[in-house]
XYZ file of C-alpha atoms in Angstrom:
597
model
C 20.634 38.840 5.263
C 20.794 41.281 8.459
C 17.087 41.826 9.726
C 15.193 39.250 7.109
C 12.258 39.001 9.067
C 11.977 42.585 8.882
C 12.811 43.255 5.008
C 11.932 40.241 3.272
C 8.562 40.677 1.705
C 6.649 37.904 2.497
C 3.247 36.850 1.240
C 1.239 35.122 4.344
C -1.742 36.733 4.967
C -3.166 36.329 1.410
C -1.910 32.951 0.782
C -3.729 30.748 -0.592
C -1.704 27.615 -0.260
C -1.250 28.062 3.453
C -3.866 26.617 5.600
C -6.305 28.338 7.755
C -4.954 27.822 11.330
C -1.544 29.039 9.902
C -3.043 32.380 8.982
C -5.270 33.160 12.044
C -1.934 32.136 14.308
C 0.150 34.483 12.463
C -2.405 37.255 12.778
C -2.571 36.434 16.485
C 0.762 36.570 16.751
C 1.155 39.981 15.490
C -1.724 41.118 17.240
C -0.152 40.100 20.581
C 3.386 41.544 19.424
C 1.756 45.081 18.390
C -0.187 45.140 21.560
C 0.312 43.211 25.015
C 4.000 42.787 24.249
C 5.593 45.958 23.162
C 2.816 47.688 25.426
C 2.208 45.610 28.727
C 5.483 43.863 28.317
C 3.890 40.560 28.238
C 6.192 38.021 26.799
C 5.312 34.350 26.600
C 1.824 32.771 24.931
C 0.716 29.827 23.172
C -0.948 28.289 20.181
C -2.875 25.107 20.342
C -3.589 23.546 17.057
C -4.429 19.617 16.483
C -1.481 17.292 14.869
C -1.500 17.637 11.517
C -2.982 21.270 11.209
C 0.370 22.963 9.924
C 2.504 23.592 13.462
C 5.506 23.027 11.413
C 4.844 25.908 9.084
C 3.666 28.073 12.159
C 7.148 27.734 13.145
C 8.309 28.989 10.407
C 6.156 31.989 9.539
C 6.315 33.192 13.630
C 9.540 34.898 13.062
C 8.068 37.508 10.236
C 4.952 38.504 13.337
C 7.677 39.798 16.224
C 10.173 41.215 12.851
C 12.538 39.056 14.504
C 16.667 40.281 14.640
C 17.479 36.601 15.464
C 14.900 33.665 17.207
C 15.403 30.970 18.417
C 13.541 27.242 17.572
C 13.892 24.704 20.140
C 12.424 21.012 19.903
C 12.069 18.045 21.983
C 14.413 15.481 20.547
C 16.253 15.477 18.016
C 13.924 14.392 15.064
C 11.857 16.921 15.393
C 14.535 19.485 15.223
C 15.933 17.348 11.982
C 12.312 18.360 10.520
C 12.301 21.946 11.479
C 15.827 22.335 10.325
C 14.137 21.361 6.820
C 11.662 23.543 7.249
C 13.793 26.621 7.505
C 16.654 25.009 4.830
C 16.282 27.047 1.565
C 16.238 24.459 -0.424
C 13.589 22.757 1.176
C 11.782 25.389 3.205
C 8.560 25.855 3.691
C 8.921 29.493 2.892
C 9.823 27.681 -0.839
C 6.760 25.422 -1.156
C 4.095 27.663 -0.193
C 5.690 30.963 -2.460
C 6.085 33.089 0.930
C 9.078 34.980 0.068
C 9.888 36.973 -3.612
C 12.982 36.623 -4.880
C 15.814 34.219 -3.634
C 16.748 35.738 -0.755
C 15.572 33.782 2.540
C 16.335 33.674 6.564
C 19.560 32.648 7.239
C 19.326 29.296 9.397
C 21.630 27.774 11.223
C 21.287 24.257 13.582
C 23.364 23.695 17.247
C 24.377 20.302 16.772
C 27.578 18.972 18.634
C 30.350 20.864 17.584
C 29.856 21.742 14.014
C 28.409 25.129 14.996
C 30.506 28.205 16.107
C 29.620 31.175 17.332
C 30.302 32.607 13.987
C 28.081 30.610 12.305
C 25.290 31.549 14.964
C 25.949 35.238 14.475
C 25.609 35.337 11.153
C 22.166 33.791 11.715
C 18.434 34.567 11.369
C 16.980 31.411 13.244
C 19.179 28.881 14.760
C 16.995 25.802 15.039
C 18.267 22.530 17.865
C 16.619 20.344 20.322
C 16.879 21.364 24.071
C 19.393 18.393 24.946
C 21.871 20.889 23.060
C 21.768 23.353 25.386
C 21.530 21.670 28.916
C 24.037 20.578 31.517
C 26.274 23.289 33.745
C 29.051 25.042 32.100
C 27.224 24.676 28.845
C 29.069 26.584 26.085
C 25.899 28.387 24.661
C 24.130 29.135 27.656
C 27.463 30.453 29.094
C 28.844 32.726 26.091
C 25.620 33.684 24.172
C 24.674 37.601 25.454
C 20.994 37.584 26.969
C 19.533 40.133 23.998
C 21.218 37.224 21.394
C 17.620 36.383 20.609
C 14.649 37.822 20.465
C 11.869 35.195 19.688
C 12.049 32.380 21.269
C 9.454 29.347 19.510
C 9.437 25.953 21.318
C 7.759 23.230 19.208
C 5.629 20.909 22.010
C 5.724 23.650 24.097
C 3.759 21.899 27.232
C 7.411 20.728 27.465
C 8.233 24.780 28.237
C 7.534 24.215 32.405
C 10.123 21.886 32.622
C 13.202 23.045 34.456
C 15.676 23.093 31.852
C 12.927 25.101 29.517
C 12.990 27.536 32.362
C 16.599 28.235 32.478
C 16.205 29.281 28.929
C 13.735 31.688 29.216
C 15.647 33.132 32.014
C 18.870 33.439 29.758
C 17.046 35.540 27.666
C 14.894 37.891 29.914
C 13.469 39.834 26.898
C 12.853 37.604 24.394
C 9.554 36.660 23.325
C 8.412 33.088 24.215
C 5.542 31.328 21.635
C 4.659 27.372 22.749
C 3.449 25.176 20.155
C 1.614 22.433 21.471
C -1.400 19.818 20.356
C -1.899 19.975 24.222
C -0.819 22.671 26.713
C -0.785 19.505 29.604
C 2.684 17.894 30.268
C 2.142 13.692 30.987
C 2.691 14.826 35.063
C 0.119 17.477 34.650
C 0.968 20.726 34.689
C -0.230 23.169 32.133
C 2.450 25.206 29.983
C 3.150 28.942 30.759
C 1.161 32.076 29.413
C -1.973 32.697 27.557
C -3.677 30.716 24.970
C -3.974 33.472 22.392
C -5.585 30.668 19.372
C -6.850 27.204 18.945
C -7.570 25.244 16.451
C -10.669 23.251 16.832
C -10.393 18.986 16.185
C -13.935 19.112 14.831
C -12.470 22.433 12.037
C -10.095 20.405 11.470
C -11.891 17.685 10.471
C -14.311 19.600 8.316
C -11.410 21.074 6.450
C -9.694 17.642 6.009
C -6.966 18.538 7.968
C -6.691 15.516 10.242
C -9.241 12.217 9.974
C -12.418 11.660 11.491
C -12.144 9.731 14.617
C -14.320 6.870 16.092
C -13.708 5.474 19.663
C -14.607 1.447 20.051
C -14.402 1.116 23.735
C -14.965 -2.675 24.886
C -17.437 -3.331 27.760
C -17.115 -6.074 29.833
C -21.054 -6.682 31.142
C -19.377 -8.949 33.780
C -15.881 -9.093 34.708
C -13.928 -12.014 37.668
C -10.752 -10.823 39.105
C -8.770 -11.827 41.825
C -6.788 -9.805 44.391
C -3.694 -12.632 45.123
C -3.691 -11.111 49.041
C -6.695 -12.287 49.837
C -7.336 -15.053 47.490
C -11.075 -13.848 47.283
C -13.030 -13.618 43.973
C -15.298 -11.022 43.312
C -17.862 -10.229 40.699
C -17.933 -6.575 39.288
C -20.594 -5.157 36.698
C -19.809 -2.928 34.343
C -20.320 0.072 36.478
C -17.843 -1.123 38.589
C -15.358 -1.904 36.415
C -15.633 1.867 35.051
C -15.245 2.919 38.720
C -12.138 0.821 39.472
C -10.463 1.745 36.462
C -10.893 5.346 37.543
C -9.259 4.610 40.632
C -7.297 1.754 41.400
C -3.873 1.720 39.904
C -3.509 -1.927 40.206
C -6.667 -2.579 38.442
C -6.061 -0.620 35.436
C -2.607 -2.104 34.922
C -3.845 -5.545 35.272
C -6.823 -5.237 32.945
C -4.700 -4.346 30.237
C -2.424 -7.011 30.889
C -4.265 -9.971 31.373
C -4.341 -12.574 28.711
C -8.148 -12.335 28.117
C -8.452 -8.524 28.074
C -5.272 -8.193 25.776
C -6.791 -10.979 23.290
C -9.700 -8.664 23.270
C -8.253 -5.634 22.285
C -5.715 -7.434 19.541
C -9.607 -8.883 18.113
C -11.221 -5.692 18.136
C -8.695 -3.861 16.690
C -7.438 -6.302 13.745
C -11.340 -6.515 13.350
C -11.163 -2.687 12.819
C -8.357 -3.045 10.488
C -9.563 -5.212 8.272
C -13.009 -3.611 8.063
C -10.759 0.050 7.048
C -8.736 -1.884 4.236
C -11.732 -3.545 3.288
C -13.815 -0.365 2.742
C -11.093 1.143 1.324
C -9.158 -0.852 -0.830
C -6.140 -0.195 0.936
C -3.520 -2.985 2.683
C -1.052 -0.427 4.072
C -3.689 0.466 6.911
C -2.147 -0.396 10.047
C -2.498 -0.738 13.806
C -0.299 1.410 16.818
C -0.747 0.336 19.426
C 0.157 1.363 23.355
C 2.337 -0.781 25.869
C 2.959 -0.355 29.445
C 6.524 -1.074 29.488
C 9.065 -3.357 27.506
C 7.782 -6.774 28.734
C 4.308 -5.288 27.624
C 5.651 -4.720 24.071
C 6.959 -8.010 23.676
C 3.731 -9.697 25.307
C 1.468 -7.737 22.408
C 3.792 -7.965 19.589
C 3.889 -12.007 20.268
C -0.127 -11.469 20.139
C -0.571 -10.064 17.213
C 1.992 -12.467 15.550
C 0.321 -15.513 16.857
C -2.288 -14.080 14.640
C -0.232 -13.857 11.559
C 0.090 -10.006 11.391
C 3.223 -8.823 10.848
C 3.969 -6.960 14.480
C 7.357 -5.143 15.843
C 8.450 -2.921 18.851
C 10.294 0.633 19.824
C 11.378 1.328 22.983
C 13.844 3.100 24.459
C 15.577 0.764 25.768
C 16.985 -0.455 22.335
C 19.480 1.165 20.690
C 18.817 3.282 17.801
C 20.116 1.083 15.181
C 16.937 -1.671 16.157
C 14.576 1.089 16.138
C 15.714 2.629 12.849
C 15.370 -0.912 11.315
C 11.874 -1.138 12.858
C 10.583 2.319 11.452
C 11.957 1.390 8.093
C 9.968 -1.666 7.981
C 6.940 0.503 8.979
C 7.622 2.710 6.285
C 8.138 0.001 3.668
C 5.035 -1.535 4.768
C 6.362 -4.568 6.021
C 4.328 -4.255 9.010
C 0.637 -4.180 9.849
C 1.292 -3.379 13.689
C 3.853 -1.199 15.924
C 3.973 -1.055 19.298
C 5.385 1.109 21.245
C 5.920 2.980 24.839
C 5.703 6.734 24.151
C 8.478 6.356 21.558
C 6.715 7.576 18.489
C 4.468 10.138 20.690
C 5.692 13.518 19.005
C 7.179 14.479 15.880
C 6.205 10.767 14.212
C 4.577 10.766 10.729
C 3.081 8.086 9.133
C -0.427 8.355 8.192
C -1.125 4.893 7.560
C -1.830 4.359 11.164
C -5.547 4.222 10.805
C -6.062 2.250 14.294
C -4.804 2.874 17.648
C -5.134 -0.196 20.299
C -4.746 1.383 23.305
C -2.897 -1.560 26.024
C -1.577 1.183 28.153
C -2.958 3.129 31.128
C -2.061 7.178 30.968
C -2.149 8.913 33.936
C -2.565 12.087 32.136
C -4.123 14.098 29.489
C -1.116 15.271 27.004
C 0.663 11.378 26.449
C -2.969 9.829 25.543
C -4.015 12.963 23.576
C -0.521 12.770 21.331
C -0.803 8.564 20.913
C -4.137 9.495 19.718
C -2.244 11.810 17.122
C -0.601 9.315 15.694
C -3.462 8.102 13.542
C -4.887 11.632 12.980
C -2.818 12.214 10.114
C -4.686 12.150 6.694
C -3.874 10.111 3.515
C -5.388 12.324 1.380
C -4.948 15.986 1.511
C -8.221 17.982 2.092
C -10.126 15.734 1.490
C -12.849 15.561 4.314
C -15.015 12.856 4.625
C -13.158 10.547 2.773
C -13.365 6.588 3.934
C -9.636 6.288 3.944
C -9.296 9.587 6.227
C -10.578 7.408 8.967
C -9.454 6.934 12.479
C -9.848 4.324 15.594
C -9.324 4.056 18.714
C -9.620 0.962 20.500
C -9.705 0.781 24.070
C -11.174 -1.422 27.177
C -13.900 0.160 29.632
C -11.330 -0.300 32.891
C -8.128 1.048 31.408
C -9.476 4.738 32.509
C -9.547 5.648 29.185
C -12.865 7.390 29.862
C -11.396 9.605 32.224
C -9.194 11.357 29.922
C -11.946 12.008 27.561
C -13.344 13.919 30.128
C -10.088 15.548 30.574
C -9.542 16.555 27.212
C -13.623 18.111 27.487
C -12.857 19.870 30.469
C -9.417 21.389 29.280
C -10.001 22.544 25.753
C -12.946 24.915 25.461
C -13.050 24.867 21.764
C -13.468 21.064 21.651
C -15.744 21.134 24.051
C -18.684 20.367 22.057
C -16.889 17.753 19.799
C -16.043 15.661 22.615
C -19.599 15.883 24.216
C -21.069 14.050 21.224
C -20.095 10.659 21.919
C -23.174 9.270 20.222
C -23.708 5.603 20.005
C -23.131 3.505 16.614
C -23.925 0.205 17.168
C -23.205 -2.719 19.618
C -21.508 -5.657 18.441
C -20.406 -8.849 20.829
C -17.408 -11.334 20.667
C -18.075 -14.602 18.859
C -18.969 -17.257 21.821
C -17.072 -14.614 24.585
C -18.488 -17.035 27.341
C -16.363 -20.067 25.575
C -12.942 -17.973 25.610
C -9.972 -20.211 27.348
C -8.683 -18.219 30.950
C -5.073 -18.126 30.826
C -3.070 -16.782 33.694
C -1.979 -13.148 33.298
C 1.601 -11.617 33.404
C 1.173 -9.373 36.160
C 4.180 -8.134 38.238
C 2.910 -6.178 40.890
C 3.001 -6.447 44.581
C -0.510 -7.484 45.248
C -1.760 -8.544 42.173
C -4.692 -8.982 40.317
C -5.723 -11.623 38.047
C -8.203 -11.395 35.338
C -10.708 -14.055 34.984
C -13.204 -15.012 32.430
C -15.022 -12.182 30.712
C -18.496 -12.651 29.798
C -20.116 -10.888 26.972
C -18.021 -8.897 26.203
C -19.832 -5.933 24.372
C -18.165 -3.119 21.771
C -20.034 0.344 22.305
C -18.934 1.625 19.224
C -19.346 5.699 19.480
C -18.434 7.858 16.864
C -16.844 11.332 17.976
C -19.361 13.587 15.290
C -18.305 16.717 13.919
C -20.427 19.889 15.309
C -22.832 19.031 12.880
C -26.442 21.174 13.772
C -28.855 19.418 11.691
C -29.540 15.682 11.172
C -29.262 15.991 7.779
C -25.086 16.290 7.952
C -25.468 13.128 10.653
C -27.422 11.213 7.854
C -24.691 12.226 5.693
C -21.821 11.268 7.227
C -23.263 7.947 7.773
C -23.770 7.409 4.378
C -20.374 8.083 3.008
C -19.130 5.719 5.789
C -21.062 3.175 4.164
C -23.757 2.623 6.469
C -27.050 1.882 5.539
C -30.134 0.078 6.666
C -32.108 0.056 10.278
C -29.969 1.186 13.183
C -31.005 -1.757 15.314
C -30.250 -3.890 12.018
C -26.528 -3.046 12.238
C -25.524 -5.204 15.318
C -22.979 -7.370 13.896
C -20.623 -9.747 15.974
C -16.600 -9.677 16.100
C -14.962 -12.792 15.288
C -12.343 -14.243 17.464
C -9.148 -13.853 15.191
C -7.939 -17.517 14.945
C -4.301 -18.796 16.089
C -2.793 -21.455 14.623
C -0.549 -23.666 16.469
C 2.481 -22.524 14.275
C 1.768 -19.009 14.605
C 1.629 -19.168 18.165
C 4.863 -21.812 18.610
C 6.985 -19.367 16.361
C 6.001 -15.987 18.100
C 6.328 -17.863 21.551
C 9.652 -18.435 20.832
C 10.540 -15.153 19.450
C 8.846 -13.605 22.232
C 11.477 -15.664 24.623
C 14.336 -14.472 22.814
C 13.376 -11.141 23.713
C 12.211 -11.696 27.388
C 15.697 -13.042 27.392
C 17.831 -10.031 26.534
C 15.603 -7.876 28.504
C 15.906 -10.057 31.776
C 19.469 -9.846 31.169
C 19.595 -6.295 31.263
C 17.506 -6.097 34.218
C 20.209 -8.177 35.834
C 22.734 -6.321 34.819
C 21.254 -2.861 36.131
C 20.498 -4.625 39.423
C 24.119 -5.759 39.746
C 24.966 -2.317 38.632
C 27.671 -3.552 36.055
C 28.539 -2.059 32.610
C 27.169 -4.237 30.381
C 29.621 -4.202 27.568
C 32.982 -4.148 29.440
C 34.046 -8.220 29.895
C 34.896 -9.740 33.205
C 32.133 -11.395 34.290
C 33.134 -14.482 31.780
C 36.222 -15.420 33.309
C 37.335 -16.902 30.024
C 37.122 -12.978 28.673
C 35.118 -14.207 25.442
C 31.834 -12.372 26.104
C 31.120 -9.128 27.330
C 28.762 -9.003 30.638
C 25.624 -8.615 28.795
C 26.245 -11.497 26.404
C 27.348 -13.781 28.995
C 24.095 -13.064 31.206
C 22.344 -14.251 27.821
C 24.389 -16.990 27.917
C 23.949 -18.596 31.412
C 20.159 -17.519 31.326
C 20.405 -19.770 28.090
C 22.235 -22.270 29.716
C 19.329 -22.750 32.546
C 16.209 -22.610 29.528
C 18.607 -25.584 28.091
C 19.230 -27.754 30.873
C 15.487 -27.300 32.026
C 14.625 -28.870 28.870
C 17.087 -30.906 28.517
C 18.720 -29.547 25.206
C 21.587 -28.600 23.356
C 23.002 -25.589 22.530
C 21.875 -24.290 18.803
C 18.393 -26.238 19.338
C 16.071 -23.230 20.528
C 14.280 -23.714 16.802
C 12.841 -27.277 17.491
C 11.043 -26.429 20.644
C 7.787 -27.040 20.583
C 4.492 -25.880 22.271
C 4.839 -27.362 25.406
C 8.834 -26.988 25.835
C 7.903 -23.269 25.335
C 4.871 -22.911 28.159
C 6.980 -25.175 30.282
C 10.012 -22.611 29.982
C 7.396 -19.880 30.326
C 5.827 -21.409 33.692
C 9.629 -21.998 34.941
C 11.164 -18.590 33.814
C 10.936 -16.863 36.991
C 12.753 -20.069 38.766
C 15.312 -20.223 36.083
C 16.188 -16.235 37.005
C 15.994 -16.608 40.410
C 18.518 -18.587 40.204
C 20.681 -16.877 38.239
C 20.376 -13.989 40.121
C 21.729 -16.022 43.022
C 24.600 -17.117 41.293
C 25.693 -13.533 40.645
C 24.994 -11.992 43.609
């Protein structure tokens, strides 16, 4: 219907099945719209509420504070905008499960998706909902034909996104709209903040006490003494602790190698099945699982292999596979066919699965926003209001040099409102690796011009520290402790961390499914190199394979030959064939980059 943000009658401020933060945004909202922008002509603020809080329905309910004629809903990507689509759809709308609206009259919403929208379909709109892919590029039909008072609310979901330059050209299409950001974090991954004033938060620690989002702990592994060496140099050089906390604040180099050496990952893949199993222990519940962090795609498949040597069931998104593989590898997630996924920023925003109860973080983030949404991912309650439940429990996992520190401090230092929470990193206990001076040193996967190899660890300590709610008496600590199930004498609660045993099987099988992989992405490495299209034919002069198959093939051919082997026999290689491929893989590719070139 014409105007339905205007007429409907809606039912928002007195709702009892909407959550808090939803209410107090709205009434922001409408403050700001009543004042500042009809008044001072201020146009463009933002809302800051933790993942899991309600941003969704915030979306939908922003419309009916500006009495919108028409607005405009722009995501990210495109699942995102799927969701907010739902959101708005009739039949599924929020609007329909909280009771906002009387009667069956709703907003008329429409989504920009390829051609299956016209501009008839967009004019008879209240809300056209897409994701900002949709309307970039020159000569785009929307941006070129769509008058500049077509909307008049314009809500981006993620809305630290809004600085970027295609954001911009929106805003400038439609000088007098009114601009709203949603974000969990007004900081973009390259650091800059997201345009006009924050007019509400959300707290993390109200959200906790509400049950909103789970109760996080951070388990950040300590390395008392830790022997690297820089490659150039050949030198090897003791740090202490403090010093590993300094470099990993500010050498680059160091914080990607920490997380990639074989010692420091085995560490983290411990701790964090260790974590795991203690959460499905205390609660009962097998369909906990583990996200964790990679650096890149060779990162993914290094961890994934790790966590499968250990007999966990352990798969990979990136974006460098195509959607079908990914699609296959969230289904299995949501099945729960897997206890671990990995990925590299591919299920940052708009993922939900609150089973994630651990995140291992591998990765180094150079910013605030990317490590502040991974985080997010296991945020997400099981059980609905329900604060202080075991199972609404969250970890994070990471090593002292990975800088992970830092962006604490970050997140302190940017949001006022969590302030406090973040301050609070009170110590829980201390627990150390089983036998950490006996743990094998294996050489590291590093790739980076002057490199730097991980040695042996020794004692390696866990600092557990658990991120308390604002609690003001020691009364709520005492409580909190005990419905996590601790009792007994602090100093009695050191426990050690077992080393999570590999068997030889485990390890051969996810060696060699870990090759397989290395080899299709070394192929397309070679392939973007030679800049070729990879699924044209012509590099097999007998026209059978296309040039990304037949890359697979001769890199094949080379593993083969180097261990003397026929085609069709990759499943009876054993340990050493595999370490001795793994030792000669960067031959075997020279080589075949040689060929080609």
């Amino acid at each position: 219907m014409p105007n339905a943000f205007e007429l409907l009658k809606n039912n928002i401020e007195e709702n009892s099945k909407l959550r808090e933060p939803q209410i107090e945004a709205y009434r922001a909202l409408k403050e700001f719209y009543q004042g500042d922008f009809k008044t001072n002509h201020e146009r463009e603020v933002g809302i800051v509420l933790p993942v899991g809080c309600g941003k969704s329905g915030c979306i939908t309910i922003t419309p009916f504070a500006f009495k919108s004629k028409r607005a405009l809903v722009i995501a990210p990507g495109l699942s995102i905008a799927k969701q907010l689509l739902k959101d708005f759809n009739p039949s599924t709308s929020f609007y329909k499960k909280c009771s906002l609206l009387e009667g069956n009259e709703f907003p008329e919403p429409v989504e920009i998706r390829g051609k299956l929208t016209n501009r008839g379909d967009l004019d008879a709109s209240d809300v056209v909902i897409t994701n900002i892919q949709q309307l970039q590029g020159l000569d785009n039909r929307w941006m070129e034909s769509l008058p500049i008072d077509f909307f008049d609310v314009i809500i981006f979901d993620e809305g630290h996104h809004s600085v970027a330059e295609t954001w911009v050209t929106l805003k400038n299409k439609f000088p007098e709209a009114a601009i709203v950001n949603y974000s969990a974090t007004p900081e973009r991954a390259d650091g800059q903040i997201m345009t006009g004033k924050v007019i509400y938060t959300f707290s993390v620690q109200s959200a906790i006490k509400k049950g909103y989002v789970k109760e996080l702990t951070a388990t950040r592994l300590n390395p008392t003494t830790l022997k690297y060496v820089r490659k150039k140099d050949g030198q090897e050089v003791e740090v202490l602790l403090d010093e590993v906390i300094k470099l990993g604040e500010t050498d680059a180099d160091f914080r990607r190698s920490i997380v990639t050496s074989k010692e420091s990952l085995d560490i983290i893949v411990n701790a964090s099945i260790h974590e795991l199993e203690q959460l499905r222990e205390t609660t009962s519940n097998k369909k906990l699982k583990i996200i964790a962090s990679a650096l890149n795609y060779d990162h993914c498949i290094q961890i994934v292999q790790a966590y499968r040597e250990r007999d966990y069931s352990a798969d990979y998104v990136h974006s460098k596979e195509n959607s079908q593989k990914n699609d296959k590898v969230l289904q299995k997630l949501d099945n729960h066919e897997l206890d671990v996924i990995v990925q590299v920023r591919k299920l940052i925003e708009g993922f939900d699965h609150p089973f994630l109860s651990v995140a291992a973080v591998f990765s180094v983030f150079s910013s605030l926003s990317p490590f502040v949404q991974f985080v997010g991912r296991i945020m997400r309650v099981i059980e609905q209001d329900s604060p202080r439940s075991k199972i609404n429990q969250g970890i994070v996992v990471y090593h002292a040099g990975s800088n992970i520190a830092k962006r604490w401090d970050d997140f302190k230092d940017f949001s006022v409102a969590d302030k406090e929470y973040f301050d609070q990193l009170l110590p829980e206990n201390d627990f150390v690796l089983d036998n950490p001076t006996d743990m094998e040193r294996l050489q590291p996967a590093l790739k980076y011009d002057e490199k730097i190899d991980i040695g042996e660890q020794t004692k390696v300590l866990l600092d557990k520290s658990a991120l308390l709610a604002d609690d003001p008496t020691a009364i709520d600590a005492l409580l909190y402790l005990h419905s996590a199930g601790i009792t007994g004498n602090i100093n009695d609660l050191l426990q050690q961390v077992e080393k999570i045993p590999v068997t030889k099987v485990n390890k051969r099988q996810a060696q060699r499914q870990a090759l397989n992989d290395k080899v299709k992405n070394t192929a397309g490495q070679i392939i973007a190199k030679l800049k070729i299209n990879p699924k044209v034919k012509g590099m097999d002069r007998s026209f059978r394979n296309n040039n990304f198959a037949y890359v697979i093939s001769l890199i094949n051919r080379e593993i083969n030959k180097t261990l003397n082997k026929s085609p069709g026999e990759r499943h009876d290689l054993n340990a050493s064939e595999l370490d001795l491929i793994d030792s000669r893989f960067p031959h075997i590719i020279a080589k075949i980059e040689h060929e080609l070139s």
